[in-house]
Short mmCIF file of C-alpha atoms in Angstrom, two decimals:
data_model
loop_
_atom_site.label_atom_id
_atom_site.label_comp_id
_atom_site.label_asym_id
_atom_site.label_seq_id
_atom_site.Cartn_x
_atom_site.Cartn_y
_atom_site.Cartn_z
CA MET A 1 0.11 0.18 -0.03
CA ARG A 2 1.07 3.43 -0.91
CA PHE A 3 0.58 6.67 0.63
CA ILE A 4 1.04 9.61 -1.68
CA PHE A 5 1.09 13.53 0.25
CA LYS A 6 0.57 15.73 -1.63
CA THR A 7 2.20 19.33 -0.63
CA ASP A 8 1.72 22.72 -1.94
CA TYR A 9 5.21 24.06 -2.23
CA ASN A 10 4.37 27.46 -3.40
CA GLN A 11 3.05 28.11 0.15
CA ASP A 12 6.83 27.81 1.15
CA ILE A 13 8.02 30.15 -1.15
CA LYS A 14 5.64 33.27 -0.92
CA LEU A 15 6.93 36.46 0.88
CA ALA A 16 2.90 37.35 1.84
CA LYS A 17 0.79 34.42 3.49
CA HIS A 18 -1.84 35.71 2.05
CA GLY A 19 -3.82 38.27 -0.31
CA GLY A 20 -4.28 41.01 2.72
CA HIS A 21 -0.27 41.04 2.94
CA VAL A 22 -0.30 41.45 -0.81
CA PHE A 23 -3.15 44.42 -0.70
CA TRP A 24 -1.59 46.44 2.22
CA TYR A 25 2.18 46.22 1.19
CA SER A 26 1.57 47.38 -2.10
CA LEU A 27 -0.47 49.91 -0.79
CA LEU A 28 2.31 51.08 1.45
CA VAL A 29 4.63 50.82 -1.65
CA LEU A 30 2.40 52.68 -3.93
CA GLY A 31 2.29 55.57 -1.01
CA LEU A 32 6.20 55.82 -1.06
CA LEU A 33 6.41 56.09 -4.44
CA ILE A 34 3.99 59.41 -4.53
CA ALA A 35 5.29 60.52 -1.37
CA PRO A 36 7.86 63.41 -3.11
CA TRP A 37 4.92 64.40 -4.71
CA THR A 38 2.52 64.54 -1.61
CA ILE A 39 4.32 65.93 0.90
CA ASP A 40 6.78 68.60 1.40
CA GLU A 41 10.61 68.58 1.17
CA TYR A 42 11.49 68.62 4.93
CA TRP A 43 9.22 65.69 5.40
CA LEU A 44 10.36 63.79 2.73
CA ALA A 45 13.73 64.41 4.08
CA GLN A 46 12.97 63.11 7.29
CA LEU A 47 11.45 60.06 5.40
CA THR A 48 14.25 59.54 3.84
CA PHE A 49 16.38 59.31 7.79
CA VAL A 50 13.71 56.81 8.30
CA LEU A 51 14.71 54.63 5.48
CA ILE A 52 18.35 55.07 6.24
CA TYR A 53 17.81 54.12 9.76
CA ALA A 54 15.61 51.22 9.17
CA ILE A 55 18.35 49.84 6.82
CA VAL A 56 20.91 50.41 9.67
CA GLY A 57 18.19 48.75 12.01
CA LEU A 58 17.42 45.82 10.31
CA GLY A 59 21.31 44.89 10.62
CA LEU A 60 21.04 45.35 14.46
CA MET A 61 17.58 43.41 14.10
CA LEU A 62 19.31 40.52 13.05
CA LEU A 63 22.10 40.69 15.29
CA ALA A 64 20.29 41.31 18.52
CA GLY A 65 16.78 40.41 17.55
CA PHE A 66 17.51 37.02 15.79
CA THR A 67 20.55 36.07 16.82
CA GLY A 68 20.66 37.22 20.42
CA LEU A 69 24.05 39.31 20.25
CA PHE A 70 23.79 42.80 21.86
CA SER A 71 25.97 45.29 20.34
CA LEU A 72 26.70 48.86 22.19
CA GLY A 73 29.17 49.96 19.37
CA HIS A 74 27.21 49.68 16.27
CA ALA A 75 27.57 53.16 15.41
CA ALA A 76 31.41 52.46 14.33
CA PHE A 77 29.93 50.19 11.63
CA LEU A 78 27.66 53.12 10.80
CA GLY A 79 30.74 55.27 10.67
CA VAL A 80 32.91 53.04 8.94
CA GLY A 81 30.50 53.00 5.67
CA ALA A 82 30.18 56.28 5.92
CA TYR A 83 33.71 57.58 5.76
CA THR A 84 34.61 54.61 3.30
CA GLU A 85 31.70 56.28 1.19
CA ALA A 86 32.87 59.56 1.53
CA ILE A 87 36.32 58.75 0.52
CA MET A 88 35.91 56.56 -2.62
CA VAL A 89 33.09 58.96 -3.86
CA ASN A 90 35.65 62.16 -3.32
CA ALA A 91 38.06 60.24 -5.31
CA GLY A 92 35.69 59.85 -8.35
CA VAL A 93 34.47 56.33 -7.84
CA PRO A 94 31.24 55.36 -9.29
CA PHE A 95 28.22 55.05 -6.20
CA PRO A 96 27.26 51.54 -6.59
CA ILE A 97 31.20 50.48 -6.39
CA SER A 98 31.67 52.60 -3.43
CA LEU A 99 28.38 51.34 -1.64
CA ALA A 100 29.34 48.19 -2.13
CA CYS A 101 32.88 48.82 -0.63
CA ALA A 102 31.25 50.45 2.25
CA GLY A 103 29.45 47.42 2.72
CA LEU A 104 31.84 44.97 2.38
CA LEU A 105 34.68 46.87 4.73
CA ALA A 106 32.24 47.30 7.56
CA ALA A 107 31.26 43.35 6.91
CA ALA A 108 34.96 42.84 7.18
CA VAL A 109 35.42 44.73 10.19
CA GLY A 110 32.23 43.22 11.81
CA MET A 111 33.72 39.78 11.32
CA VAL A 112 36.83 41.16 13.71
CA VAL A 113 34.41 42.40 15.97
CA GLY A 114 32.28 39.10 16.04
CA LEU A 115 35.30 36.96 17.17
CA PRO A 116 34.82 38.03 20.97
CA ALA A 117 31.23 37.02 20.42
CA LEU A 118 33.06 33.41 20.22
CA ARG A 119 34.02 33.98 23.91
CA VAL A 120 31.74 36.36 25.91
CA LYS A 121 27.84 37.08 25.81
CA GLY A 122 25.74 39.22 27.44
CA ILE A 123 26.93 41.94 29.30
CA TYR A 124 30.99 41.21 28.51
CA LEU A 125 30.09 41.19 24.68
CA GLY A 126 28.46 44.67 25.54
CA MET A 127 31.46 46.07 26.78
CA ALA A 128 33.64 44.50 24.01
CA THR A 129 31.39 45.95 21.66
CA LEU A 130 31.54 49.52 23.60
CA ALA A 131 35.28 49.46 23.60
CA PHE A 132 35.55 48.69 19.56
CA GLY A 133 33.34 51.76 18.95
CA PHE A 134 35.26 54.17 21.20
CA ILE A 135 38.53 52.65 19.44
CA VAL A 136 37.06 53.69 15.76
CA GLU A 137 35.81 56.87 17.18
CA GLU A 138 39.23 57.75 18.14
CA ALA A 139 40.75 56.58 14.88
CA MET A 140 38.43 58.79 12.99
CA ALA A 141 39.44 61.35 14.55
CA ARG A 142 43.41 60.67 14.75
CA TRP A 143 43.50 59.55 10.99
CA GLU A 144 43.27 63.33 9.85
CA SER A 145 44.78 62.34 6.39
CA MET A 146 41.95 60.15 5.22
CA THR A 147 38.92 61.62 7.66
CA GLY A 148 39.89 65.01 8.41
CA GLY A 149 39.71 64.43 12.03
CA ASN A 150 38.01 66.40 13.82
CA ALA A 151 37.62 69.13 11.24
CA GLY A 152 35.20 66.94 9.28
CA LEU A 153 35.07 65.71 5.61
CA SER A 154 32.63 67.45 3.14
CA VAL A 155 30.90 64.33 1.14
CA ASN A 156 29.96 64.88 -2.96
CA PHE A 157 26.75 63.89 -4.64
CA PRO A 158 26.22 60.13 -5.27
CA ALA A 159 26.50 59.62 -9.18
CA ILE A 160 25.77 56.87 -11.39
CA GLY A 161 28.13 57.25 -14.55
CA ASP A 162 27.00 60.73 -16.09
CA TRP A 163 23.89 60.85 -13.53
CA GLN A 164 24.59 62.59 -10.43
CA LEU A 165 21.95 62.23 -8.11
CA ASP A 166 21.92 65.67 -6.44
CA THR A 167 18.12 66.41 -5.65
CA THR A 168 16.08 65.31 -2.82
CA ASN A 169 13.46 63.36 -4.75
CA GLU A 170 16.26 61.48 -6.41
CA PHE A 171 18.37 60.62 -3.54
CA TYR A 172 15.15 59.58 -1.67
CA PHE A 173 14.30 57.32 -4.54
CA LEU A 174 18.07 55.57 -4.24
CA CYS A 175 16.90 54.85 -0.42
CA LEU A 176 13.69 53.74 -1.23
CA VAL A 177 15.27 50.94 -3.37
CA VAL A 178 18.19 49.77 -1.30
CA THR A 179 15.70 49.79 1.63
CA ILE A 180 13.26 47.31 -0.10
CA ILE A 181 16.38 45.16 -1.60
CA ALA A 182 17.91 45.15 2.04
CA THR A 183 14.43 44.09 3.35
CA LEU A 184 13.61 41.59 0.78
CA ALA A 185 17.21 40.06 1.83
CA ILE A 186 16.80 39.21 5.40
CA VAL A 187 12.86 38.39 4.88
CA ASN A 188 14.43 35.46 2.86
CA LEU A 189 17.51 35.17 4.96
CA MET A 190 15.60 34.24 7.85
CA ARG A 191 13.35 31.89 6.05
CA SER A 192 16.49 30.09 5.29
CA SER A 193 18.62 27.37 7.32
CA THR A 194 20.84 30.19 8.01
CA GLY A 195 18.00 32.55 9.63
CA ARG A 196 16.56 28.92 11.80
CA ALA A 197 20.37 28.64 12.96
CA PHE A 198 19.88 32.50 14.15
CA VAL A 199 17.16 31.63 15.92
CA ALA A 200 18.28 29.04 17.55
CA ILE A 201 21.35 30.37 18.76
CA ARG A 202 18.83 33.10 20.01
CA ASP A 203 16.87 31.07 22.06
CA SER A 204 19.49 28.38 23.40
CA GLU A 205 22.92 28.33 22.42
CA ILE A 206 23.35 24.67 24.16
CA SER A 207 20.58 23.23 22.56
CA ALA A 208 21.77 24.82 18.92
CA GLN A 209 25.07 23.13 19.34
CA SER A 210 23.26 19.84 20.30
CA MET A 211 21.67 19.95 16.73
CA GLY A 212 24.97 20.38 14.67
CA ILE A 213 25.04 24.23 14.53
CA HIS A 214 28.40 25.97 14.38
CA LEU A 215 28.01 28.31 16.95
CA ALA A 216 31.50 30.28 15.89
CA ARG A 217 30.63 30.54 12.40
CA TYR A 218 26.61 31.71 12.88
CA LYS A 219 27.76 34.10 14.93
CA THR A 220 30.65 35.52 13.27
CA LEU A 221 28.25 35.53 10.16
CA SER A 222 25.55 37.28 11.83
CA PHE A 223 27.94 40.05 13.29
CA ALA A 224 29.54 40.47 9.45
CA LEU A 225 25.85 40.41 7.81
CA SER A 226 24.85 42.73 10.60
CA ALA A 227 27.98 45.25 10.13
CA ALA A 228 27.22 45.07 6.29
CA LEU A 229 23.78 46.52 6.75
CA ALA A 230 24.83 48.98 8.74
CA GLY A 231 27.94 50.21 6.29
CA VAL A 232 25.20 50.51 3.43
CA GLY A 233 23.42 52.56 5.73
CA GLY A 234 26.00 54.75 6.59
CA ALA A 235 27.32 55.21 3.02
CA LEU A 236 23.66 56.63 2.34
CA TYR A 237 23.73 58.67 5.57
CA ALA A 238 26.79 60.15 4.76
CA HIS A 239 25.22 61.41 1.01
CA LYS A 240 22.17 62.74 3.69
CA ILE A 241 23.88 64.95 6.02
CA MET A 242 26.88 65.86 3.23
CA PHE A 243 29.48 66.10 5.87
CA LEU A 244 31.10 63.99 8.46
CA SER A 245 32.58 64.30 11.87
CA PRO A 246 33.52 61.83 14.30
CA GLU A 247 31.54 62.66 17.32
CA GLN A 248 28.53 61.94 14.78
CA PHE A 249 29.54 58.19 15.45
CA SER A 250 29.93 58.28 19.14
CA ILE A 251 28.47 55.87 21.88
CA ILE A 252 24.88 58.16 21.85
CA GLN A 253 24.40 56.99 18.33
CA SER A 254 24.91 53.52 19.35
CA ILE A 255 22.56 53.67 22.27
CA ASP A 256 19.93 55.57 20.01
CA LEU A 257 20.39 52.18 17.47
CA LEU A 258 19.88 50.18 20.30
CA LEU A 259 17.01 51.85 21.16
CA LEU A 260 15.45 51.41 17.71
CA VAL A 261 15.30 47.79 17.94
CA VAL A 262 14.17 47.39 21.61
CA ILE A 263 11.56 49.89 20.87
CA GLY A 264 10.57 48.72 17.85
CA GLY A 265 10.09 45.23 19.05
CA LEU A 266 13.15 42.93 19.36
CA GLY A 267 12.91 39.94 16.59
CA SER A 268 10.66 41.29 14.21
CA ILE A 269 11.32 42.68 10.70
CA HIS A 270 8.35 45.15 11.26
CA GLY A 271 10.21 46.53 14.18
CA ALA A 272 13.35 47.87 12.70
CA PHE A 273 10.94 50.07 10.61
CA LEU A 274 8.51 51.23 13.79
CA GLY A 275 11.90 51.79 15.45
CA ALA A 276 13.15 54.16 12.97
CA ILE A 277 9.91 56.27 12.83
CA PHE A 278 10.13 56.42 16.57
CA LEU A 279 14.19 57.98 15.94
CA ILE A 280 13.13 60.30 13.82
CA VAL A 281 9.48 61.33 15.11
CA MET A 282 10.55 61.18 18.94
CA PRO A 283 12.78 64.54 18.61
CA GLN A 284 10.16 66.08 16.48
CA LEU A 285 7.87 65.66 19.46
CA ILE A 286 10.07 66.77 22.20
CA ALA A 287 10.87 69.70 20.29
CA LEU A 288 7.02 70.39 20.01
CA GLY A 289 6.56 69.79 23.81
CA LYS A 290 8.89 72.11 24.94
CA ASP A 291 6.87 75.06 24.78
CA LEU A 292 4.11 73.39 26.93
CA LEU A 293 6.87 72.94 29.73
CA PRO A 294 7.84 75.09 32.13
CA ASP A 295 11.14 76.84 31.34
CA ALA A 296 12.86 74.85 33.76
CA ILE A 297 11.98 72.00 32.40
CA GLY A 298 11.91 72.54 28.58
CA GLN A 299 15.17 74.06 28.68
CA ALA A 300 16.87 71.59 30.81
CA ALA A 301 19.63 69.92 28.73
CA GLY A 302 19.19 66.36 29.43
CA LEU A 303 16.00 66.73 28.40
CA GLN A 304 15.83 64.00 25.26
CA GLY A 305 17.81 61.72 27.09
CA THR A 306 15.52 61.24 29.87
CA VAL A 307 12.33 61.16 27.68
CA TYR A 308 13.91 58.27 25.73
CA GLY A 309 14.98 56.46 29.33
CA LEU A 310 11.71 57.03 30.62
CA VAL A 311 10.11 55.59 27.42
CA LEU A 312 12.23 52.48 27.47
CA ILE A 313 11.47 51.84 30.97
CA ALA A 314 7.76 51.68 29.95
CA PHE A 315 8.34 49.77 27.12
CA VAL A 316 10.43 46.94 29.08
CA LEU A 317 7.98 46.91 31.94
CA PHE A 318 4.83 46.93 30.23
CA GLU A 319 5.26 46.00 26.61
CA PRO A 320 8.74 44.31 26.05
CA MET A 321 7.73 43.47 22.40
CA GLY A 322 7.97 46.67 21.49
CA LEU A 323 5.72 48.85 19.07
CA TYR A 324 5.47 45.85 17.07
CA GLY A 325 4.18 43.57 19.94
CA ARG A 326 1.76 45.97 20.87
CA TRP A 327 0.19 46.63 17.17
CA LEU A 328 -0.05 42.58 17.18
CA LYS A 329 -2.28 42.84 20.23
CA ILE A 330 -4.52 45.69 18.68
CA ARG A 331 -4.85 43.74 15.62
CA THR A 332 -5.77 40.90 17.45
CA TYR A 333 -8.03 42.42 19.91
CA PHE A 334 -10.19 43.56 16.64
CA GLN A 335 -10.17 39.91 14.96
CA LEU A 336 -11.76 38.52 17.81
CA PHE A 337 -13.82 41.60 18.89
CA PRO A 338 -16.67 41.12 20.55
CA PHE A 339 -15.24 37.42 21.44
CA TYR A 340 -12.35 38.18 23.36
CA ARG A 341 -11.41 37.61 26.93
CA LYS A 342 -10.51 39.98 29.63
CA GLY A 343 -7.34 38.84 30.22
CA MET A 344 -5.66 37.37 27.10
CA PHE A 345 -3.49 39.98 26.68
CA LYS A 346 -2.14 40.24 30.11
CA ARG A 347 1.74 39.42 30.07
CA GLN A 348 2.56 35.63 30.92
CA LYS A 349 6.32 35.28 32.09
CA ALA A 350 8.07 31.59 30.94
CA PHE A 351 10.86 29.95 31.97
CA GLN A 352 12.71 27.66 30.13
CA LYS A 353 14.98 24.90 31.93
CA SER A 354 17.84 25.25 29.06
CA ASP A 355 18.01 28.80 30.29
CA ARG A 356 19.80 27.57 33.28
CA LEU A 357 22.53 26.63 31.26
CA LYS A 358 23.28 29.48 29.40
#
C-alpha cells in the first residue's frame, strides 16, 4: 500500500502569507512612491532618514533580535561605511562600487569584532563592542589624512555614470530602492536554514550546538551581515548629511540604534521600521512639547535623554515586545472582537529549563 502526500510547495516560497498582505504592502509601496509629490521637502527628508535608519536597524535586528547578540558599538560600523563612501566618492569612484565597498569593508570589520562573541556574551559582549566603538571613534578623529579628523570631511553627491543624484527626490528614491532590497534580503535570509540557525542560537546556544549548529561560524556571520547593512546605511547617511565628523558616530548614536530595535520590537522585521520612525519622530515631538513645559524643564540640557530613558523603561515594563508587539495585540483585539477575553493580553512569564545552562 502506497501513501501519497501532496504538498503545496508554493506556500513555502511566497513572501506574503495571504492576499491581505499583498494588498496592504502594495498600498504602502505605492504611498512611498508618490510621497515626493504629496508631502513637502522637509518631511520627505525626514522620511529619507527613516529609510536609512531602517536599513541600519535591519542589520542590528539580525544581530540582536534574531541571534541574541547585543552590540553597544554599532555606530562604529555606521561610521566605517560612511567614511568609506565619502573617501571613495570624493576620489571619483562610481556610486554602486563605493556602496558595495562600504558594505564589504564594514562586514570585514564586523567579522573581526565578532571574534569576541565566540568567547563572551551578555554584558561582557556589550563591553567588548563598546570598547570597539570608542576605538573607531578615536581612529576617525586621529587619522586626519583620510578622515579629516575633528575638522570633518565633506561628501560629494552620489553619481551613477553621468547621472548625478543631486536632488532630494532622486536621493529619496535611491534610499527607497536600497531599503526594499535590504528588506527582501533579510526576509529571505530568515526563511533559510541560516536564519533558523540564528534563531536557534538566540533561544539556546546549548540546544543549537546539540543540533549540529556551528556557533562560531554563525555568530561571526551574523556580525558580518549586520555590519554590512550598517555600512550600507552609513554610506547613504553620509550622502544625506553631506558632512562627516567623528562625534556623529559616538556611543550616543550606538545607544540610539539599540533603542531603535528594542522599542521597535526585538525579533521582528517590522520592528526595525517602527523603531526608525520612533527615532526620527520622537525628537520632533520633544521639540514641540518644550513650549508646553515650564522653562526650568523645557530648557533643561538632558530633556531628550530623560524622555528616551522613561520611554525605554515603560516599554521594558509594560510592553517588552515593543511597538510591533503592541500592534499585534491591537490587531488581535479587533480580529476577535467582540469575542475577546478580559485577561488574554496580560503579560505571561515563561521559564525554560535550558536557560539555566546559558
